[in-house]
Amino acid sequence: MEKIGIYCRVSTQMQGTDRQKFDLLQHAEERKIKIPQCNIFEDVISGFIAGEERPQYSRLLDEIEKGNIKEVWYHELTRMARSSVELLSEIQKFRDRGIKLYFHKQNLTIDPNKPNDIGQQILLSVLSVCAEYEIELFAERSLSGKIQKIKTGGGVTADSHAYGYMVDKDGKMAINEEEAAVVKRIFQMYADGYSTFKICDALNAESISTSYTTRLARSKERRERKDLPPKIYKNFASVDDFKWIPSVITKILNKKLYCGHRHVVFHKPVVNKEKRKEMQEKGEKPDVVYTYDLTLDYLRIVDDDLFQRVQERLLQAPYNKNNTTKHDNLLTHKIRCGECGSNFSVGKGSIAIGGISGERTYRCYGRINRSDKPAICTSGAEVRQWRLDGLVVHLSITQFAKQNIETNINQQVEIRQKQLSEIESIISDKEKQLTEIHDKYKRQLKRLSLLEDETADEVLREEKSRHDDETYRINKEISKYKKDAAEHRSRIAVLNTLSKQVNIYQRIDDIWRNKTLIKAMVDDFIERVTLYKVESKWYLVVINYVNGSEFWGTIKNARYKNSEMFYDELLCKHGIELQTWVINNEEKCFTYNKEAKTVSYNGKSEIYTDIDAGEYDYEAFNKILTDKGWIGSYPLYDFDNGEDTPIPELTEPDRW
Ligand SMILES: [Zn+2]
């Protein structure tokens, strides 16, 4: 016996007149094949409704599972599935089980044992194209449905879930009065001068639900209604754990939606998974199909005046990212906290001194304590920028100047020159690209202006926003490259003047006065600056250089007395110097133990032969170095104000 099964799907309307079974049995007879009654599977169904029960189909799969059926005959492809998507998955299902398929009307056989059959391959690939096309059609149809809905005030998009809103029983976006009152309060408090932290504290103290809490509660309710098990969230134990945090407040304060401005962008659906992934990786966005941009008074929670006042305050906020770019920080990227390993960030010291920009400080990022992010470092340092910058530059500059003489400056110039010409050619390419985009846009405009209908308007808007986006992006790139090029040019100029002198003191002086060179020294020559807070008064500064050498210095983190400062016209260019001991530890004979806060010396140094080997507490170590006279002095350095800007003389030294 051939183990052949016949499957028929008969619709209720077609019953009686349907020839499927008859034709297939005749086909068997012509081939002298006997098909027993139990191998005929016939489902009568009302229509091709997804998920409709088909008992005979289930029995067919059972028989296949048992090994009683090896081949299935269909009258035609349409009897197997309603769409090419379904057809493809059905065929795959049988192929996976090693079952041969035969479609009578198409006279088509699909045999999994002959995977190289050309006809079969063509059919399958055509089917998969059709399937994708069908999904795309479906996605587009559902997208146009969504667009239609949003035009009539409905449509569930991300903004209809925003805090302060809800979807009402008619499926339209509406104000959630309870939440809207909180939104109004947040705007009012911020406009009145409260910080985002203070606003959080106030809302949390009153146990006002956050947006997450209410949305999760809603989702839980929906799942219960549908008899679904509750969802488990890994990152938090319960929704009650949610508290208001400053970043959420900032997001709310920035949302134009609260003035009733609804802005929704619809993108063309990308069905193909691989293509979607590829676009994501490249950061490309699918084409914009439709942009909904309208101010609706029935969605307004905050009036324009209040919103405007809040925007103005946001711009002035000290933690606003745009503000930090105003300052140049010399060492931030090189400093590590010796206590906790964190990087350093830049802060603002509490006392302003004589108008020196050095009121800015470097501080261990791990010790920053905010209500949403508790500190992890209890003993990290915070030190005035011009003090640490001065010490580091002072300790590095002689070595750097020497190295600068030793290495071939011309070679460095050559490398820079080459990089510069590369950057310049990129810039000219980008500028060409910009012209092309603009020309193309002008041609489009001309073409579209000849058409006089609504779609032309829409296309025009779309083209304009695409043109603007692209120009903006490229211009931004160009300005970045131009900045790069300018930096290269100024470094080349400096290196050229430097190469003309061989006097080291002259060279040190040149470097001191040149901001670009100082930056080059820090970037290329210093590997890391590690800061230990030995005790509240003393910081240990360890500088590691790329050539393997190591220097130590110490900073007294206290107000200096007049007697501790001095002015030496020969050494000091900027008026004030501070005294400190400095050690050349390139032999690595000194080690600092941060737990015990002691310094060990192994006694093997060829430079520091006067010191006995042993372990010293910091106070004792300080005293030895001071007594031996290994004291250096370093000037303050105000990197932010640029080259040749002297630090003003302090009139009230006791204050700091
Ligand atoms: Zn730290």
Coordinates of N, CA, C and O in Angstrom, one line a residue, residues 483-596:
K483 N 36.5 71.7 12.5 CA 37.1 71.9 13.8 C 38.4 71.1 13.9 O 39.4 71.5 14.4
D484 N 38.3 69.8 13.5 CA 39.4 68.9 13.5 C 40.5 69.5 12.7 O 41.7 69.5 13.1
A485 N 40.2 70.0 11.5 CA 41.2 70.5 10.6 C 41.9 71.7 11.2 O 43.1 71.9 11.2
A486 N 41.1 72.6 11.9 CA 41.7 73.8 12.5 C 42.7 73.4 13.6 O 43.7 74.0 13.7
E487 N 42.3 72.3 14.3 CA 43.2 71.9 15.4 C 44.5 71.4 14.8 O 45.6 71.7 15.3
H488 N 44.4 70.6 13.7 CA 45.6 70.1 13.1 C 46.5 71.3 12.6 O 47.7 71.3 12.8
R489 N 45.9 72.3 12.0 CA 46.6 73.4 11.5 C 47.4 74.1 12.6 O 48.6 74.4 12.5
S490 N 46.7 74.3 13.7 CA 47.3 75.1 14.8 C 48.5 74.2 15.4 O 49.5 74.8 15.8
R491 N 48.3 72.9 15.5 CA 49.3 72.1 16.0 C 50.6 72.1 15.1 O 51.7 72.1 15.5
I492 N 50.3 72.0 13.8 CA 51.4 72.1 12.8 C 52.2 73.4 13.0 O 53.4 73.3 13.0
A493 N 51.5 74.5 13.1 CA 52.1 75.8 13.3 C 53.0 75.8 14.5 O 54.2 76.2 14.5
V494 N 52.5 75.3 15.6 CA 53.2 75.3 16.9 C 54.4 74.4 16.8 O 55.5 74.8 17.2
L495 N 54.3 73.2 16.2 CA 55.4 72.3 16.1 C 56.5 72.9 15.2 O 57.7 72.7 15.5
N496 N 56.1 73.6 14.2 CA 57.1 74.3 13.3 C 57.9 75.3 14.0 O 59.1 75.4 13.9
T497 N 57.2 76.2 14.9 CA 58.0 77.2 15.6 C 58.9 76.5 16.6 O 60.1 76.9 16.9
L498 N 58.4 75.4 17.2 CA 59.2 74.6 18.2 C 60.4 74.0 17.6 O 61.5 74.0 18.3
S499 N 60.3 73.6 16.4 CA 61.5 72.9 15.8 C 62.7 73.8 15.6 O 63.8 73.4 15.4
K500 N 62.4 75.2 15.6 CA 63.5 76.1 15.4 C 64.3 76.4 16.6 O 65.4 77.0 16.5
Q501 N 63.8 75.9 17.8 CA 64.6 76.2 19.0 C 65.1 74.9 19.6 O 64.4 73.9 19.6
V502 N 66.3 75.0 20.2 CA 66.8 73.8 20.9 C 67.0 74.1 22.3 O 67.3 73.2 23.1
N503 N 66.9 75.3 22.7 CA 67.1 75.7 24.1 C 65.9 75.2 25.0 O 64.7 75.6 24.7
I504 N 66.2 74.3 25.9 CA 65.1 73.6 26.6 C 64.2 74.6 27.4 O 63.0 74.5 27.5
Y505 N 64.9 75.6 28.1 CA 64.1 76.6 28.9 C 63.2 77.4 28.0 O 62.0 77.7 28.4
Q506 N 63.7 77.8 26.9 CA 62.9 78.5 25.9 C 61.7 77.7 25.5 O 60.6 78.1 25.4
R507 N 62.0 76.4 25.3 CA 60.9 75.5 24.8 C 59.9 75.3 25.9 O 58.7 75.3 25.6
I508 N 60.3 75.1 27.2 CA 59.4 75.0 28.3 C 58.5 76.2 28.4 O 57.2 76.1 28.5
D509 N 59.1 77.3 28.2 CA 58.3 78.6 28.3 C 57.3 78.6 27.2 O 56.2 79.0 27.4
D510 N 57.7 78.2 26.0 CA 56.8 78.2 24.8 C 55.6 77.3 25.1 O 54.4 77.6 24.8
I511 N 55.9 76.1 25.7 CA 54.8 75.2 25.9 C 53.8 75.8 27.0 O 52.6 75.7 26.8
W512 N 54.4 76.3 28.1 CA 53.6 76.9 29.1 C 52.6 77.9 28.5 O 51.4 78.0 29.0
R513 N 53.0 78.7 27.6 CA 52.2 79.8 27.1 C 51.3 79.3 26.0 O 50.5 80.1 25.4
N514 N 51.3 78.1 25.6 CA 50.5 77.7 24.4 C 49.5 76.6 24.8 O 49.8 75.4 25.1
K515 N 48.2 77.0 24.8 CA 47.1 76.1 25.2 C 47.1 74.8 24.4 O 46.9 73.7 24.9
T516 N 47.3 75.0 23.1 CA 47.2 73.8 22.2 C 48.3 72.8 22.5 O 48.1 71.6 22.5
L517 N 49.5 73.3 22.8 CA 50.6 72.4 23.2 C 50.4 71.7 24.5 O 50.7 70.5 24.7
I518 N 49.8 72.4 25.5 CA 49.5 71.8 26.8 C 48.5 70.7 26.6 O 48.7 69.6 27.1
K519 N 47.5 71.0 25.7 CA 46.5 69.9 25.5 C 47.2 68.7 24.8 O 46.9 67.6 25.1
A520 N 48.0 69.0 23.8 CA 48.7 67.9 23.1 C 49.6 67.1 24.1 O 49.6 65.9 24.1
M521 N 50.2 67.8 25.1 CA 51.0 67.1 26.1 C 50.1 66.1 26.9 O 50.5 65.0 27.1
V522 N 49.0 66.7 27.4 CA 48.1 65.8 28.2 C 47.6 64.7 27.4 O 47.6 63.5 27.8
D523 N 47.1 64.9 26.2 CA 46.5 63.9 25.4 C 47.4 62.8 25.0 O 47.1 61.6 25.0
D524 N 48.6 63.2 24.5 CA 49.5 62.2 23.9 C 50.6 61.7 24.9 O 51.1 60.6 24.6
F525 N 50.9 62.4 25.9 CA 52.0 62.0 26.7 C 51.6 61.5 28.1 O 52.3 60.6 28.6
I526 N 50.5 61.9 28.6 CA 50.1 61.4 29.9 C 49.1 60.2 29.7 O 48.2 60.3 28.9
E527 N 49.4 59.2 30.5 CA 48.5 58.0 30.3 C 47.4 58.1 31.4 O 46.2 57.9 31.0
R528 N 47.7 58.4 32.6 CA 46.7 58.5 33.6 C 47.1 59.3 34.8 O 48.3 59.4 35.1
V529 N 46.1 60.0 35.4 CA 46.4 60.7 36.7 C 45.5 60.1 37.7 O 44.3 60.0 37.6
T530 N 46.1 59.5 38.8 CA 45.3 58.9 39.8 C 45.4 59.8 41.1 O 46.4 60.2 41.5
L531 N 44.2 60.0 41.6 CA 44.1 60.8 42.8 C 43.7 60.0 44.0 O 42.6 59.4 44.0
Y532 N 44.5 60.1 45.1 CA 44.1 59.4 46.3 C 43.8 60.5 47.4 O 44.6 61.5 47.4
K533 N 42.8 60.3 48.1 CA 42.5 61.2 49.2 C 43.1 60.6 50.5 O 42.6 59.7 51.0
V534 N 44.3 61.1 50.9 CA 45.0 60.4 52.0 C 44.3 60.7 53.3 O 44.1 59.8 54.1
E535 N 44.0 62.0 53.5 CA 43.2 62.4 54.6 C 42.5 63.6 54.2 O 42.8 64.1 53.1
S536 N 41.7 64.2 55.0 CA 40.9 65.4 54.5 C 41.8 66.5 54.0 O 41.4 67.2 53.1
K537 N 43.1 66.6 54.5 CA 43.9 67.7 54.1 C 44.8 67.4 52.9 O 45.1 68.3 52.2
W538 N 45.2 66.1 52.7 CA 46.2 65.8 51.7 C 45.7 64.9 50.6 O 45.0 63.9 50.8
Y539 N 46.0 65.3 49.4 CA 45.8 64.4 48.2 C 47.1 63.9 47.7 O 48.0 64.7 47.6
L540 N 47.2 62.6 47.3 CA 48.4 62.2 46.6 C 48.0 62.1 45.1 O 47.0 61.5 44.7
V541 N 48.9 62.7 44.3 CA 48.6 62.7 42.8 C 49.7 61.8 42.1 O 50.9 62.1 42.3
V542 N 49.3 60.7 41.5 CA 50.3 59.9 40.8 C 50.0 60.0 39.3 O 48.9 59.8 38.8
I543 N 51.1 60.4 38.6 CA 50.9 60.6 37.1 C 51.7 59.6 36.4 O 52.9 59.4 36.7
N544 N 51.1 58.8 35.5 CA 51.8 57.8 34.7 C 51.8 58.3 33.3 O 50.9 58.8 32.7
Y545 N 53.0 58.1 32.7 CA 53.2 58.6 31.3 C 53.3 57.5 30.4 O 53.6 56.3 30.8
V546 N 53.0 57.7 29.1 CA 53.0 56.7 28.1 C 54.4 56.0 28.0 O 54.5 54.8 27.6
N547 N 55.5 56.7 28.3 CA 56.8 56.1 28.2 C 57.1 55.3 29.4 O 58.3 54.8 29.5
G548 N 56.2 55.1 30.3 CA 56.4 54.2 31.5 C 56.9 54.9 32.7 O 56.9 54.3 33.8
S549 N 57.3 56.2 32.6 CA 57.7 56.8 33.9 C 56.6 57.2 34.7 O 55.4 57.2 34.3
E550 N 56.9 57.6 36.0 CA 55.8 57.9 37.0 C 56.3 59.0 37.9 O 57.5 59.0 38.4
F551 N 55.5 60.0 38.1 CA 55.8 61.1 39.0 C 54.8 61.2 40.1 O 53.6 60.9 39.8
W552 N 55.2 61.6 41.3 CA 54.3 61.8 42.4 C 54.3 63.2 42.8 O 55.4 63.9 42.8
G553 N 53.2 63.7 43.2 CA 53.1 65.1 43.8 C 52.0 65.0 44.9 O 51.3 64.1 44.9
T554 N 52.0 66.1 45.7 CA 50.9 66.1 46.7 C 50.2 67.4 46.7 O 50.9 68.4 46.3
I555 N 49.0 67.4 47.0 CA 48.2 68.7 47.0 C 47.7 68.8 48.4 O 47.1 67.9 48.9
K556 N 47.9 70.0 48.9 CA 47.3 70.3 50.2 C 45.9 70.8 50.0 O 45.8 71.9 49.3
N557 N 44.9 70.1 50.4 CA 43.5 70.5 50.1 C 43.0 71.4 51.3 O 42.2 71.0 52.0
A558 N 43.6 72.5 51.4 CA 43.2 73.4 52.5 C 43.5 74.8 52.1 O 44.2 75.1 51.1
R559 N 43.1 75.7 52.9 CA 43.4 77.1 52.6 C 44.9 77.3 52.9 O 45.4 76.9 53.9
Y560 N 45.5 78.0 52.0 CA 46.9 78.2 52.1 C 47.1 79.5 52.9 O 46.4 80.5 52.8
K561 N 48.2 79.5 53.7 CA 48.5 80.8 54.4 C 49.5 81.5 53.6 O 50.2 81.0 52.7
N562 N 49.6 82.8 53.8 CA 50.6 83.6 53.1 C 52.0 83.0 53.0 O 52.6 83.0 52.0
S563 N 52.4 82.4 54.1 CA 53.7 81.9 54.2 C 53.9 80.7 53.3 O 55.1 80.3 53.0
E564 N 52.9 80.1 52.9 CA 53.0 78.9 52.1 C 53.0 79.2 50.6 O 53.2 78.3 49.7
M565 N 52.7 80.4 50.3 CA 52.8 80.9 48.9 C 54.0 81.7 48.7 O 54.4 82.5 49.6
F566 N 54.5 81.7 47.5 CA 55.6 82.7 47.3 C 55.6 83.0 45.8 O 55.0 82.4 45.0
Y567 N 56.3 84.0 45.5 CA 56.3 84.6 44.2 C 57.8 84.6 43.8 O 58.6 85.3 44.4
D568 N 58.1 83.9 42.7 CA 59.5 83.9 42.3 C 59.5 84.3 40.8 O 59.1 83.6 39.9
E569 N 60.0 85.5 40.6 CA 59.9 86.1 39.2 C 60.6 85.2 38.2 O 60.2 85.1 37.0
L570 N 61.7 84.5 38.6 CA 62.4 83.7 37.7 C 61.6 82.4 37.2 O 61.6 82.1 36.1
L571 N 61.0 81.8 38.2 CA 60.3 80.6 37.9 C 58.8 80.7 37.5 O 58.3 80.0 36.8
C572 N 58.2 81.7 38.2 CA 56.8 81.7 38.1 C 56.3 82.8 37.1 O 56.6 83.9 37.2
K573 N 55.5 82.3 36.2 CA 55.0 83.2 35.2 C 53.7 83.9 35.6 O 53.3 84.9 35.0
H574 N 53.0 83.3 36.5 CA 51.6 83.7 36.7 C 51.4 84.3 38.1 O 50.3 84.4 38.6
G575 N 52.5 84.7 38.8 CA 52.3 85.3 40.1 C 52.3 84.5 41.3 O 53.1 84.7 42.2
I576 N 51.4 83.5 41.3 CA 51.3 82.7 42.6 C 51.8 81.3 42.4 O 51.5 80.6 41.4
E577 N 52.6 80.8 43.3 CA 53.0 79.4 43.3 C 52.7 78.8 44.6 O 52.6 79.4 45.6
L578 N 52.4 77.5 44.6 CA 52.2 76.8 45.8 C 53.4 75.8 46.0 O 53.9 75.3 45.0
Q579 N 53.7 75.5 47.2 CA 54.8 74.6 47.5 C 54.3 73.1 47.7 O 53.3 72.9 48.2
T580 N 55.1 72.2 47.2 CA 54.7 70.8 47.4 C 56.0 70.0 47.2 O 56.9 70.4 46.6
W581 N 55.9 68.8 47.7 CA 57.1 67.9 47.4 C 56.7 67.1 46.1 O 55.5 66.9 45.8
V582 N 57.8 66.8 45.3 CA 57.6 66.0 44.1 C 58.6 64.9 44.1 O 59.7 65.1 44.5
I583 N 58.2 63.8 43.6 CA 59.1 62.6 43.5 C 59.1 62.1 42.1 O 58.0 62.0 41.4
N584 N 60.3 61.8 41.6 CA 60.4 61.0 40.4 C 60.4 59.6 40.7 O 61.4 59.0 41.2
N585 N 59.3 58.9 40.4 CA 59.2 57.5 40.9 C 59.3 56.5 39.7 O 58.6 55.5 39.6
E586 N 60.1 56.9 38.7 CA 60.2 56.0 37.5 C 60.9 54.7 37.8 O 60.7 53.7 37.1
E587 N 61.6 54.6 39.0 CA 62.2 53.3 39.4 C 61.2 52.5 40.1 O 61.4 51.4 40.5
K588 N 60.0 53.1 40.4 CA 58.9 52.4 41.1 C 59.3 51.9 42.5 O 59.0 50.7 42.9
C589 N 60.1 52.7 43.2 CA 60.6 52.3 44.5 C 59.6 52.6 45.6 O 59.7 52.1 46.7
F590 N 58.8 53.6 45.3 CA 57.8 54.0 46.3 C 56.4 53.4 45.9 O 56.0 53.4 44.7
T591 N 55.7 52.9 46.9 CA 54.3 52.4 46.6 C 53.4 52.9 47.7 O 53.8 53.1 48.9
Y592 N 52.2 53.2 47.3 CA 51.2 53.8 48.2 C 50.2 52.7 48.6 O 49.7 52.0 47.7
N593 N 50.0 52.5 49.9 CA 49.0 51.5 50.3 C 47.7 52.3 50.7 O 47.7 53.0 51.7
K594 N 46.7 52.2 49.9 CA 45.5 53.1 50.1 C 44.7 52.6 51.4 O 44.0 53.5 52.0
E595 N 44.7 51.3 51.7 CA 44.0 50.9 52.9 C 44.6 51.5 54.2 O 44.0 52.1 55.0
A596 N 46.0 51.2 54.3 CA 46.7 51.7 55.5 C 47.0 53.2 55.4 O 47.4 53.8 56.4

